[in-house]
Coordinates of C-alpha atoms in Angstrom, one line a residue:
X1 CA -120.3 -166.5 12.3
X2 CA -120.0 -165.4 8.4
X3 CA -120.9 -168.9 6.2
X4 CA -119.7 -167.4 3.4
X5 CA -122.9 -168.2 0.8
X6 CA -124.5 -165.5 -1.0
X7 CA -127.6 -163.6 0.5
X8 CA -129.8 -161.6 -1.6
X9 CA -131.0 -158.1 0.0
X10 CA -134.4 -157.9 2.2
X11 CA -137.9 -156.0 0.7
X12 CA -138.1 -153.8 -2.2
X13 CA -134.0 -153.7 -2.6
X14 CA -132.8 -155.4 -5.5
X15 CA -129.4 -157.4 -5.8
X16 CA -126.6 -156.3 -8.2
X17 CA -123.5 -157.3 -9.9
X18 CA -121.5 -154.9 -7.5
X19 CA -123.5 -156.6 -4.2
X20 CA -122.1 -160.2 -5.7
X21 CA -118.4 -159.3 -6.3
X22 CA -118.5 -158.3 -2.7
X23 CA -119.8 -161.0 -1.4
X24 CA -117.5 -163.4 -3.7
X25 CA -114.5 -160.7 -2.5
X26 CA -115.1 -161.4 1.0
X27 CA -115.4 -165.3 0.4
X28 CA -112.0 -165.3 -0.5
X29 CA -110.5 -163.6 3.0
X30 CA -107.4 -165.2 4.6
X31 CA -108.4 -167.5 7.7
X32 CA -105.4 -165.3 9.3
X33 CA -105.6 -162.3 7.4
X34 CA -106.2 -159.3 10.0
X35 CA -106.4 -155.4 10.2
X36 CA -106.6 -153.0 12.9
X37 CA -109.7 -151.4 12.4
X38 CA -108.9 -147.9 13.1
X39 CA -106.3 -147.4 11.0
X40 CA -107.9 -148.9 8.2
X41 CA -110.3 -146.4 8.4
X42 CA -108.2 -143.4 8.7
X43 CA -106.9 -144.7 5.6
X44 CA -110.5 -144.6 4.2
X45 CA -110.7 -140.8 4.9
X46 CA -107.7 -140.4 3.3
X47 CA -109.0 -142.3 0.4
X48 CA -112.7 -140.9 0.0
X49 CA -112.4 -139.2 -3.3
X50 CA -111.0 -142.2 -5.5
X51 CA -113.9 -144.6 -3.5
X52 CA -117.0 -141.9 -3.7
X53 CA -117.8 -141.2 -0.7
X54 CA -118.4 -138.3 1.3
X55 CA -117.7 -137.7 5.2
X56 CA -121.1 -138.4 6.4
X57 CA -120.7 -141.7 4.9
X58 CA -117.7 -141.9 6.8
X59 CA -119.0 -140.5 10.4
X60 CA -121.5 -144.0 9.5
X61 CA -119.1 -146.5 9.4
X62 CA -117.2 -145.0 12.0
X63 CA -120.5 -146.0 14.4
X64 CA -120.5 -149.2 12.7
X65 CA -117.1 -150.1 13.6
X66 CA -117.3 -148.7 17.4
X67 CA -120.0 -151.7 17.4
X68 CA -117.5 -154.0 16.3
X69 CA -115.9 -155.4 19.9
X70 CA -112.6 -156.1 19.0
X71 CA -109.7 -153.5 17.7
X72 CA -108.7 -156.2 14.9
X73 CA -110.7 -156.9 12.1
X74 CA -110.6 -160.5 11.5
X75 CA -112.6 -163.8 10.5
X76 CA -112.1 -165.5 13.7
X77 CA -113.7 -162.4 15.4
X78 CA -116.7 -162.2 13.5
X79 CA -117.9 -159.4 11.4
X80 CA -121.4 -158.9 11.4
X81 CA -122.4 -155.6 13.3
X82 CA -126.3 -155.0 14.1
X83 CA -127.0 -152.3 15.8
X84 CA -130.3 -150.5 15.1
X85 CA -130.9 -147.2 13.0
X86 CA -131.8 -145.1 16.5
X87 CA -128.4 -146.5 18.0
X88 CA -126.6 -145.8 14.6
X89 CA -128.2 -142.1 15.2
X90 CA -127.1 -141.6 18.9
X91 CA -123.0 -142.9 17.9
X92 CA -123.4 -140.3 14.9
X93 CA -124.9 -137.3 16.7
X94 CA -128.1 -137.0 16.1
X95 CA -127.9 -137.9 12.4
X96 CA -131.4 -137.9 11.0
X97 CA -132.4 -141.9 10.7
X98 CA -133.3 -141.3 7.0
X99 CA -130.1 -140.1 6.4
X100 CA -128.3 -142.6 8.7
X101 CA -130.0 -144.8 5.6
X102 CA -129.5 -143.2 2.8
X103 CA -125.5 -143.2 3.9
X104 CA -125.6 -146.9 4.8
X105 CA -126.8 -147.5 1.2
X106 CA -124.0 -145.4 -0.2
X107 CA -121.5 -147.2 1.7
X108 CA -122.8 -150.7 -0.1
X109 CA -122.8 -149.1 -3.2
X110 CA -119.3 -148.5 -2.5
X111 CA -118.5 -152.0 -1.9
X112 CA -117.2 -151.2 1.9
X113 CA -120.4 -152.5 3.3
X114 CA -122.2 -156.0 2.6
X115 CA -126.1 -156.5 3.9
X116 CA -126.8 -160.0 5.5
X117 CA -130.4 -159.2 6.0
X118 CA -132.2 -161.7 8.3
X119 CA -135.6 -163.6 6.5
X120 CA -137.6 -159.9 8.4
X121 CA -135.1 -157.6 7.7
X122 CA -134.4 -156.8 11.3
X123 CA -130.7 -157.1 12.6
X124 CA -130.3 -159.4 15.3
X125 CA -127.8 -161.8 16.7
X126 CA -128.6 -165.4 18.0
X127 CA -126.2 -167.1 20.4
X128 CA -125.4 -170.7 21.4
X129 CA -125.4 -172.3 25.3
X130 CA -122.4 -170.9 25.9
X131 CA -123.4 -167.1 24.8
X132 CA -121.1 -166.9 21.7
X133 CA -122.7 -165.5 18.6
X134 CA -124.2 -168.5 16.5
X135 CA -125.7 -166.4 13.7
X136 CA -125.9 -162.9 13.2
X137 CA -128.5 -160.2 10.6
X138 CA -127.3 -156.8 9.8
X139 CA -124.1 -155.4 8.3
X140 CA -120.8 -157.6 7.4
X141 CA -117.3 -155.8 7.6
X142 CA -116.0 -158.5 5.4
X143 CA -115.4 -155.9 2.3
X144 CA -113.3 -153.9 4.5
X145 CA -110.8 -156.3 5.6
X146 CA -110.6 -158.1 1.5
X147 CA -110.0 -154.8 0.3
X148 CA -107.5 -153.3 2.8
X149 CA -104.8 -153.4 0.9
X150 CA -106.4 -151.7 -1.9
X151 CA -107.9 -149.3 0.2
X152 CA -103.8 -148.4 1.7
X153 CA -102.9 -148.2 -1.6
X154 CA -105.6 -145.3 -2.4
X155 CA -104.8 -143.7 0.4
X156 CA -101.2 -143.6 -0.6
X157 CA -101.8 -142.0 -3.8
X158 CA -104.4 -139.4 -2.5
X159 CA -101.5 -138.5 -0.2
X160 CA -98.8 -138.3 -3.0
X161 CA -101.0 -136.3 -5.3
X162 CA -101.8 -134.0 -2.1
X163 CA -98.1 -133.8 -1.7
X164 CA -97.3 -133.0 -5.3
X165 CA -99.7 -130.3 -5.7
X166 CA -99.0 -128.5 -2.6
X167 CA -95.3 -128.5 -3.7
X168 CA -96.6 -127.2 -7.4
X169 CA -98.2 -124.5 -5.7
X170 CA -95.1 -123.6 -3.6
X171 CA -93.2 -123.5 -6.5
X172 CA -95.5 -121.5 -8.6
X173 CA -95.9 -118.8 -5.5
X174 CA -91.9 -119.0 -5.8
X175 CA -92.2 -117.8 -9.4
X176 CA -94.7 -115.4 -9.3
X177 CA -92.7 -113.7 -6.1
X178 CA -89.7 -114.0 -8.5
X179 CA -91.5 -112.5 -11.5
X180 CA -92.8 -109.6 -10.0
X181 CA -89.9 -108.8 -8.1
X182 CA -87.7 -109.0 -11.3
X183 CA -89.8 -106.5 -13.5
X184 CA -90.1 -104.4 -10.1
X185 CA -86.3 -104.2 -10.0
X186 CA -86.1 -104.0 -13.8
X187 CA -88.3 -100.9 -13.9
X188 CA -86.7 -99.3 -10.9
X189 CA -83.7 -99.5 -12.7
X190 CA -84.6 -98.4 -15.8
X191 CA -83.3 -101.2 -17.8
X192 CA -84.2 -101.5 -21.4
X193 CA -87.2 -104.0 -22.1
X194 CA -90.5 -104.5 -22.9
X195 CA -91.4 -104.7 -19.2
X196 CA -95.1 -103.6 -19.3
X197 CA -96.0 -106.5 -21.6
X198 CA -93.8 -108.6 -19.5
X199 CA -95.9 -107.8 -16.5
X200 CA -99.2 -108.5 -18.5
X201 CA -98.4 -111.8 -19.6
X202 CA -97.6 -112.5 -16.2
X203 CA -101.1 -111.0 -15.1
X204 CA -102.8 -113.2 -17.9
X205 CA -101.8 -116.2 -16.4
X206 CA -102.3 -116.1 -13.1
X207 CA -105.3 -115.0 -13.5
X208 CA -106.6 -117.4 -16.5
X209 CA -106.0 -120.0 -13.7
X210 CA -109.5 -121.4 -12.2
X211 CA -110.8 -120.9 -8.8
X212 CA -110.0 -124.9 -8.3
X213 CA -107.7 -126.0 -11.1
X214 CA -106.2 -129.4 -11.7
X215 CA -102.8 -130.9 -11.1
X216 CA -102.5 -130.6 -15.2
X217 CA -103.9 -126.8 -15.0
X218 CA -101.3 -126.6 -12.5
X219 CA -98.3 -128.3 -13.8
X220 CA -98.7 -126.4 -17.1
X221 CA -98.9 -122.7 -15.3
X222 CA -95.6 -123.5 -13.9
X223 CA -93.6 -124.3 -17.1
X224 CA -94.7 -121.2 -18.3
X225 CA -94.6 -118.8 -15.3
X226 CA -90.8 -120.7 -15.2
X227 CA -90.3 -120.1 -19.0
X228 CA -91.2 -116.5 -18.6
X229 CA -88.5 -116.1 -15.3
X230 CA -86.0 -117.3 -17.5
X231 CA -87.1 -115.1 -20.5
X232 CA -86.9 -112.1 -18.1
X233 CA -83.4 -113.2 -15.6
X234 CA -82.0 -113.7 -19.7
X235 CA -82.8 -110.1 -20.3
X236 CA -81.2 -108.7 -16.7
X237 CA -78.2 -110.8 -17.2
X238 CA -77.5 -109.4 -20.8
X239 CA -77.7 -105.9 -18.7
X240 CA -75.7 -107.3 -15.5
X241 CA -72.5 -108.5 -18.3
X242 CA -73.2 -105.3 -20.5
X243 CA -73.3 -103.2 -17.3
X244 CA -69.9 -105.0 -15.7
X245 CA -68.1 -104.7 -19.2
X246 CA -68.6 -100.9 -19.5
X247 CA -67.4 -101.1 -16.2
X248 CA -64.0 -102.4 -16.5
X249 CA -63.4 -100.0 -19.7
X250 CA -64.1 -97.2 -17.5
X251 CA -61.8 -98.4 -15.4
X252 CA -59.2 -99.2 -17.8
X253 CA -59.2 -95.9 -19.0
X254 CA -59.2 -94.1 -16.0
X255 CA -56.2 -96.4 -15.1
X256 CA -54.1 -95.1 -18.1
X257 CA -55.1 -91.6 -17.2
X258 CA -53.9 -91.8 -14.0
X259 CA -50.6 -93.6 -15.2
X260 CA -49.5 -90.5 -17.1
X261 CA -46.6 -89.0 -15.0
X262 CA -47.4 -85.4 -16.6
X263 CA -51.0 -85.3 -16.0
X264 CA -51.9 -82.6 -13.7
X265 CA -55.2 -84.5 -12.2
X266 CA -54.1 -85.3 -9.3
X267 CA -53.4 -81.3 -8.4
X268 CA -56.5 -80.0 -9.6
X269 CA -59.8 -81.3 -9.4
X270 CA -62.0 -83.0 -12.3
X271 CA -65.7 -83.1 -12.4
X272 CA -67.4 -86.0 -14.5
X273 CA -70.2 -85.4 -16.8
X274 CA -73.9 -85.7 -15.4
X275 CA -76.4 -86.4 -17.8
X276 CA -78.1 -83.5 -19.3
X277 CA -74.9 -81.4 -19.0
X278 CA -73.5 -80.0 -22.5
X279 CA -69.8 -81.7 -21.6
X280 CA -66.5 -79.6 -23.9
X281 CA -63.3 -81.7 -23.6
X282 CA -60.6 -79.9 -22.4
X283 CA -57.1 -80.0 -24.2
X284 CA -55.0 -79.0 -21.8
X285 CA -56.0 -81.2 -18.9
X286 CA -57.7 -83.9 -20.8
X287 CA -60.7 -83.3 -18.3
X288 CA -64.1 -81.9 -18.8
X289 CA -66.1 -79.4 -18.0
X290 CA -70.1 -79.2 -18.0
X291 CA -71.9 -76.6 -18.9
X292 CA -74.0 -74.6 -16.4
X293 CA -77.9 -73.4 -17.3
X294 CA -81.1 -74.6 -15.5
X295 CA -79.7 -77.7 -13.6
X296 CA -77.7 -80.9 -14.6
X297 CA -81.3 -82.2 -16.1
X298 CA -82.3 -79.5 -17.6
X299 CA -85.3 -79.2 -15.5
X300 CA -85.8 -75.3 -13.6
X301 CA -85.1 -77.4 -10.0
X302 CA -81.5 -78.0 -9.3
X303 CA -80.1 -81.6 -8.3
X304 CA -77.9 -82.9 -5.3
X305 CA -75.0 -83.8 -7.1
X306 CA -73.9 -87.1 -5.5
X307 CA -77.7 -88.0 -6.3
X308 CA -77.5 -87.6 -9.8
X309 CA -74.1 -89.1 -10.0
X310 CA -75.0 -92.3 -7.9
X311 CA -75.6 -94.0 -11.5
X312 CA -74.6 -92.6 -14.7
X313 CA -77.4 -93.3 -17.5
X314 CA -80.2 -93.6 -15.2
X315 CA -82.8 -90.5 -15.4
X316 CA -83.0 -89.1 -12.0
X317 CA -85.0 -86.0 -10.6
X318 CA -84.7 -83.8 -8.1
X319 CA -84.0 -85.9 -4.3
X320 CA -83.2 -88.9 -6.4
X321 CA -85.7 -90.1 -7.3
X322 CA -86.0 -91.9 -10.8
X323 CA -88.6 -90.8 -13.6
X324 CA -90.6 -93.5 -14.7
X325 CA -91.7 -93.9 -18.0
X326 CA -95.1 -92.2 -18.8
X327 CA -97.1 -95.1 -20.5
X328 CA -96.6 -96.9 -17.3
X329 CA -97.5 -94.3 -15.0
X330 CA -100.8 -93.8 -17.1
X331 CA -101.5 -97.9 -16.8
X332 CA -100.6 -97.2 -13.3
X333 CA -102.8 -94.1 -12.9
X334 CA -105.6 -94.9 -15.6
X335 CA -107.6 -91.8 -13.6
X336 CA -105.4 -88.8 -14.5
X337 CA -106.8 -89.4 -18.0
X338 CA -109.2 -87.5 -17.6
X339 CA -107.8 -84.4 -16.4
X340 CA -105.5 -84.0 -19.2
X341 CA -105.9 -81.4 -22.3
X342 CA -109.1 -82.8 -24.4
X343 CA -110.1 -86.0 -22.0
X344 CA -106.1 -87.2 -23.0
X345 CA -102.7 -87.3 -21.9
X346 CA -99.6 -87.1 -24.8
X347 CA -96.7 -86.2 -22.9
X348 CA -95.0 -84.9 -19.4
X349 CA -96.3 -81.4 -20.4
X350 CA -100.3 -82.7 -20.3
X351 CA -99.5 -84.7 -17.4
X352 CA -98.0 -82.0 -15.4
X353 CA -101.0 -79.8 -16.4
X354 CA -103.2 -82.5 -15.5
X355 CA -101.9 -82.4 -12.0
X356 CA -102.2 -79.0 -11.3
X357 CA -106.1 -79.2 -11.8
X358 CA -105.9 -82.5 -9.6
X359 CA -104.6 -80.7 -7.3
X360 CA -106.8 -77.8 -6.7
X361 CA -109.4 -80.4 -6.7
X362 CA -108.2 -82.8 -4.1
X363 CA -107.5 -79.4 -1.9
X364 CA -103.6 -79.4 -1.9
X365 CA -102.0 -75.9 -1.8
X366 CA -99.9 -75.0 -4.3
X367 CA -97.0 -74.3 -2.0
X368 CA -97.4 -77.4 -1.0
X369 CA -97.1 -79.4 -4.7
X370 CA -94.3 -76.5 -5.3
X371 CA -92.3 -78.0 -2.4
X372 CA -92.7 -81.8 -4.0
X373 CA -92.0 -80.2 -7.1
X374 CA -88.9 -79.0 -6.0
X375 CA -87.8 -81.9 -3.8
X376 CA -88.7 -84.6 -5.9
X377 CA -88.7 -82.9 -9.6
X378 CA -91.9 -81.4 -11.8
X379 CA -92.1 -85.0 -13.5
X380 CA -92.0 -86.9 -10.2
X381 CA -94.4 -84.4 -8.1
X382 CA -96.8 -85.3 -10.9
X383 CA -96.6 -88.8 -10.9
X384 CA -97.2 -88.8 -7.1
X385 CA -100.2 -86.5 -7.5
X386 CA -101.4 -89.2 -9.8
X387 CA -100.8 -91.5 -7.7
X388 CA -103.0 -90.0 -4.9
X389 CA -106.0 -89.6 -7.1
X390 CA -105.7 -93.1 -8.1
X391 CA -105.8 -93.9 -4.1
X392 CA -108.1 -91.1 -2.9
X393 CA -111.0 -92.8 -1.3
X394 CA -108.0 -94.5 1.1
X395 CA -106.3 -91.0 1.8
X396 CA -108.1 -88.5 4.4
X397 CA -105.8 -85.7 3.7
X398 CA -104.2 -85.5 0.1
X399 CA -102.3 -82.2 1.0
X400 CA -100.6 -83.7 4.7
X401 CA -99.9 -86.8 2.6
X402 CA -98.0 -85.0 -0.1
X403 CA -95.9 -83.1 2.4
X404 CA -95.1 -86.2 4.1
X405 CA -93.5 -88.2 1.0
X406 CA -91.9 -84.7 0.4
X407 CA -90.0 -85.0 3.8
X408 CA -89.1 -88.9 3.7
X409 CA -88.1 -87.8 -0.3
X410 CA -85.4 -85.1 1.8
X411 CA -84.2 -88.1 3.8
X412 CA -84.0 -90.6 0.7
X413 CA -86.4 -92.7 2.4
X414 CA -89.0 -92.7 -0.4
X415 CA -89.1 -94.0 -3.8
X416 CA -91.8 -93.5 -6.7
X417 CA -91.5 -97.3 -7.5
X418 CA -93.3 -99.7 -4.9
X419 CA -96.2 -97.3 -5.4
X420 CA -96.4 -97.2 -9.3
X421 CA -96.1 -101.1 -9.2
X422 CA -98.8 -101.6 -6.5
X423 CA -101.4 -100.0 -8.4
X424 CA -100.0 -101.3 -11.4
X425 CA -101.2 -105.0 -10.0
X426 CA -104.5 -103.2 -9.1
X427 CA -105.1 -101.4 -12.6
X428 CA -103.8 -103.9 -15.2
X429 CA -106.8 -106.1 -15.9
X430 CA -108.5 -102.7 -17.0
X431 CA -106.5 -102.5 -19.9
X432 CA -107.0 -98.7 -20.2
X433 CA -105.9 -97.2 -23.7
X434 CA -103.5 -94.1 -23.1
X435 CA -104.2 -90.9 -25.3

């Protein structure tokens, strides 16, 4: 049974400081104070980085206590375990016996573990007439039943901390989704902004974050991936109330147009202005008319009209599909650079040019590119040709690829967007200089 006096280590070991708190700790146990032993210790995995140790510390005492005969840890049970360092090695798996030591050390460095070491250092038990343990040498479980409460406690806040940083992390992968879809939706819409610096102040923090960072590291990415949401959801909403005040002025108007019981519109039909059209009121009707030349763009590929006319103010091509703007397209498609006029790309003309010799090189036929180029718009088909340089080494056949986004472009089932911002995410960090 445990006396309770202080024993100093066996051999070479010295005592310590930590070695007498222990033993003072486990003086001071509660004749009735009890703990089931395997939940304490599930708590003590739970608990291993704010106590030091690592799991093969763990996989020890977890042999020690499957020595210990009874489920409850207690004083009236005894708490001296002595099994030897080859049975210690068998209940841990063929743990090395050196290591088996060097763990058993840790674990009464720890303060978990405290050594009763018999006068030879051997661990033995003696028993009385009746075969109950009289005295027992090897390792006392006392520290784990003192400090059980303590260790819950541990446990408790490991698991909190766990719990808050898995639910920082959701929330920051909530923001980023948010931020990139926002620009996404911002560029495809052509909204007014600053979108490409946006997009790299967005870049620069996620990936300033380390491989492992801290619940601080952590805490402050997500004020300022949420400070830069609300920055850009301001900037949409300024649109989305701009946007739905033209909107009722339009409609306004064309209520009071239509109120006039001697306007004619109703017998004869009126066209609305598409952008790029020269538009000449006309007195007598109060209608307009636009001016015919080399398409509603001004580009030598006419338009489908109710393409073109989906959204007025928004720059669309031929299929309807929306330019981009070209310092984005060139961040997108750093490799086009080099195909332009002198090694540099200035405008859509150099671009365009650019993609002619691209496409010679990458074997595409030019009725091919002149099909894209009608379908989707000069501007567009050069953008996409771009886009397959940048993602050559993943295309087999640049020329069947083409022909199919021409064909999905027919149906309206393809849009210049999604791709631009994919690469964009791929080619940002490079921080290419354009022209």
């Amino acid at each position: 049974m445990e006396t309770g006096s202080v024993t100093t280590p066996f051999g070479r070991r010295s005592m310590t400081l930590g070695m007498l708190a222990s033993q003072v700790m486990a003086g001071e146990i509660k004749p009735d104070q009890s703990v089931d032993k395997w939940k304490l210790f599930r708590a003590l995995c739970e608990a291993k980085p704010l106590l030091g140790i690592g799991d093969r510390a763990l996989a020890v005492l977890n042999a020690l206590l499957s020595f210990y005969p009874k489920n409850e840890l207690a004083q009236g049970n005894g708490l001296i375990v002595f099994p030897s360092n080859i049975q210690l090695s068998l209940r841990t798996h063929g743990m090395a016996e050196q290591t088996v030591r060097r763990h058993l050390a840790a674990l009464v460095d720890a303060g978990l573990l405290l050594r009763k070491d018999s006068p030879n250092g051997k661990r033995y038990v003696r028993r009385d007439r009746a075969g109950e343990v009289d005295e027992a040498f090897g390792f006392s479980l006392a520290p784990l039943l003192a400090r059980a409460e303590e260790i819950e406690q541990l446990a408790a806040a490991v698991m909190a901390e766990r719990l808050h940083v898995q639910r920082l992390r959701e929330r920051i992968t909530l923001c980023r989704r948010d931020i990139a879809k926002l620009i996404e939706a911002a560029v495809e819409e052509d909204i007014p902004g600053d979108w490409q610096g946006l997009y790299s102040e967005f870049r620069d923090l996620i990936e300033g974050l380390p491989r492992s960072p801290t619940t601080a590291q952590l805490e402050l990415l997500l004020d300022e991936l949420m400070g830069l949401r609300t920055n850009i959801l301001n900037q949409l909403e300024i649109q989305v109330k701009s946007t739905k005040q033209r909107g009722n002025a339009d409609y306004i108007e064309r209520h009071i147009q239509n109120s006039n019981p001697e306007s004619t519109s109703e017998l004869e039909p009126s066209f609305e202005p598409k952008q790029g059209a020269i538009a000449e009121p006309d007195n007598d009707r109060g209608s307009v008319t636009a001016a015919k030349g080399r398409g509603e763009t001004g580009h030598p590929f006419p338009q489908k009209e109710e393409e073109q006319s989906r959204r007025p103010g928004v720059r669309n091509d031929g299929g309807g599909l929306k330019s981009f703007p070209l310092g984005l397209v060139l961040q997108a498609c750093p490799e086009i650079l080099a195909y332009g006029p002198d090694g540099a790309i200035r405008n859509w003309r150099d671009l365009m040019a650019a993609a002619v010799i691209v496409r010679s090189m990458l074997g595409v036929s030019p009725s091919a590119y002149e099909e894209a180029a009608n379908v989707m718009g000069p501007e567009n088909a050069a953008t996409v040709m771009a886009c397959i340089l940048e993602r050559g080494g993943h295309i087999n056949s640049a020329g069947g690829y083409l022909r199919g986004l021409t064909r999905r472009s027919e149906k309206g089932e393809f849009a210049i967007g999604p791709m631009l911002m994919a690469l964009l995410r791929a080619n940002t960090p490079a921080g290419r200089k354009v022209g």
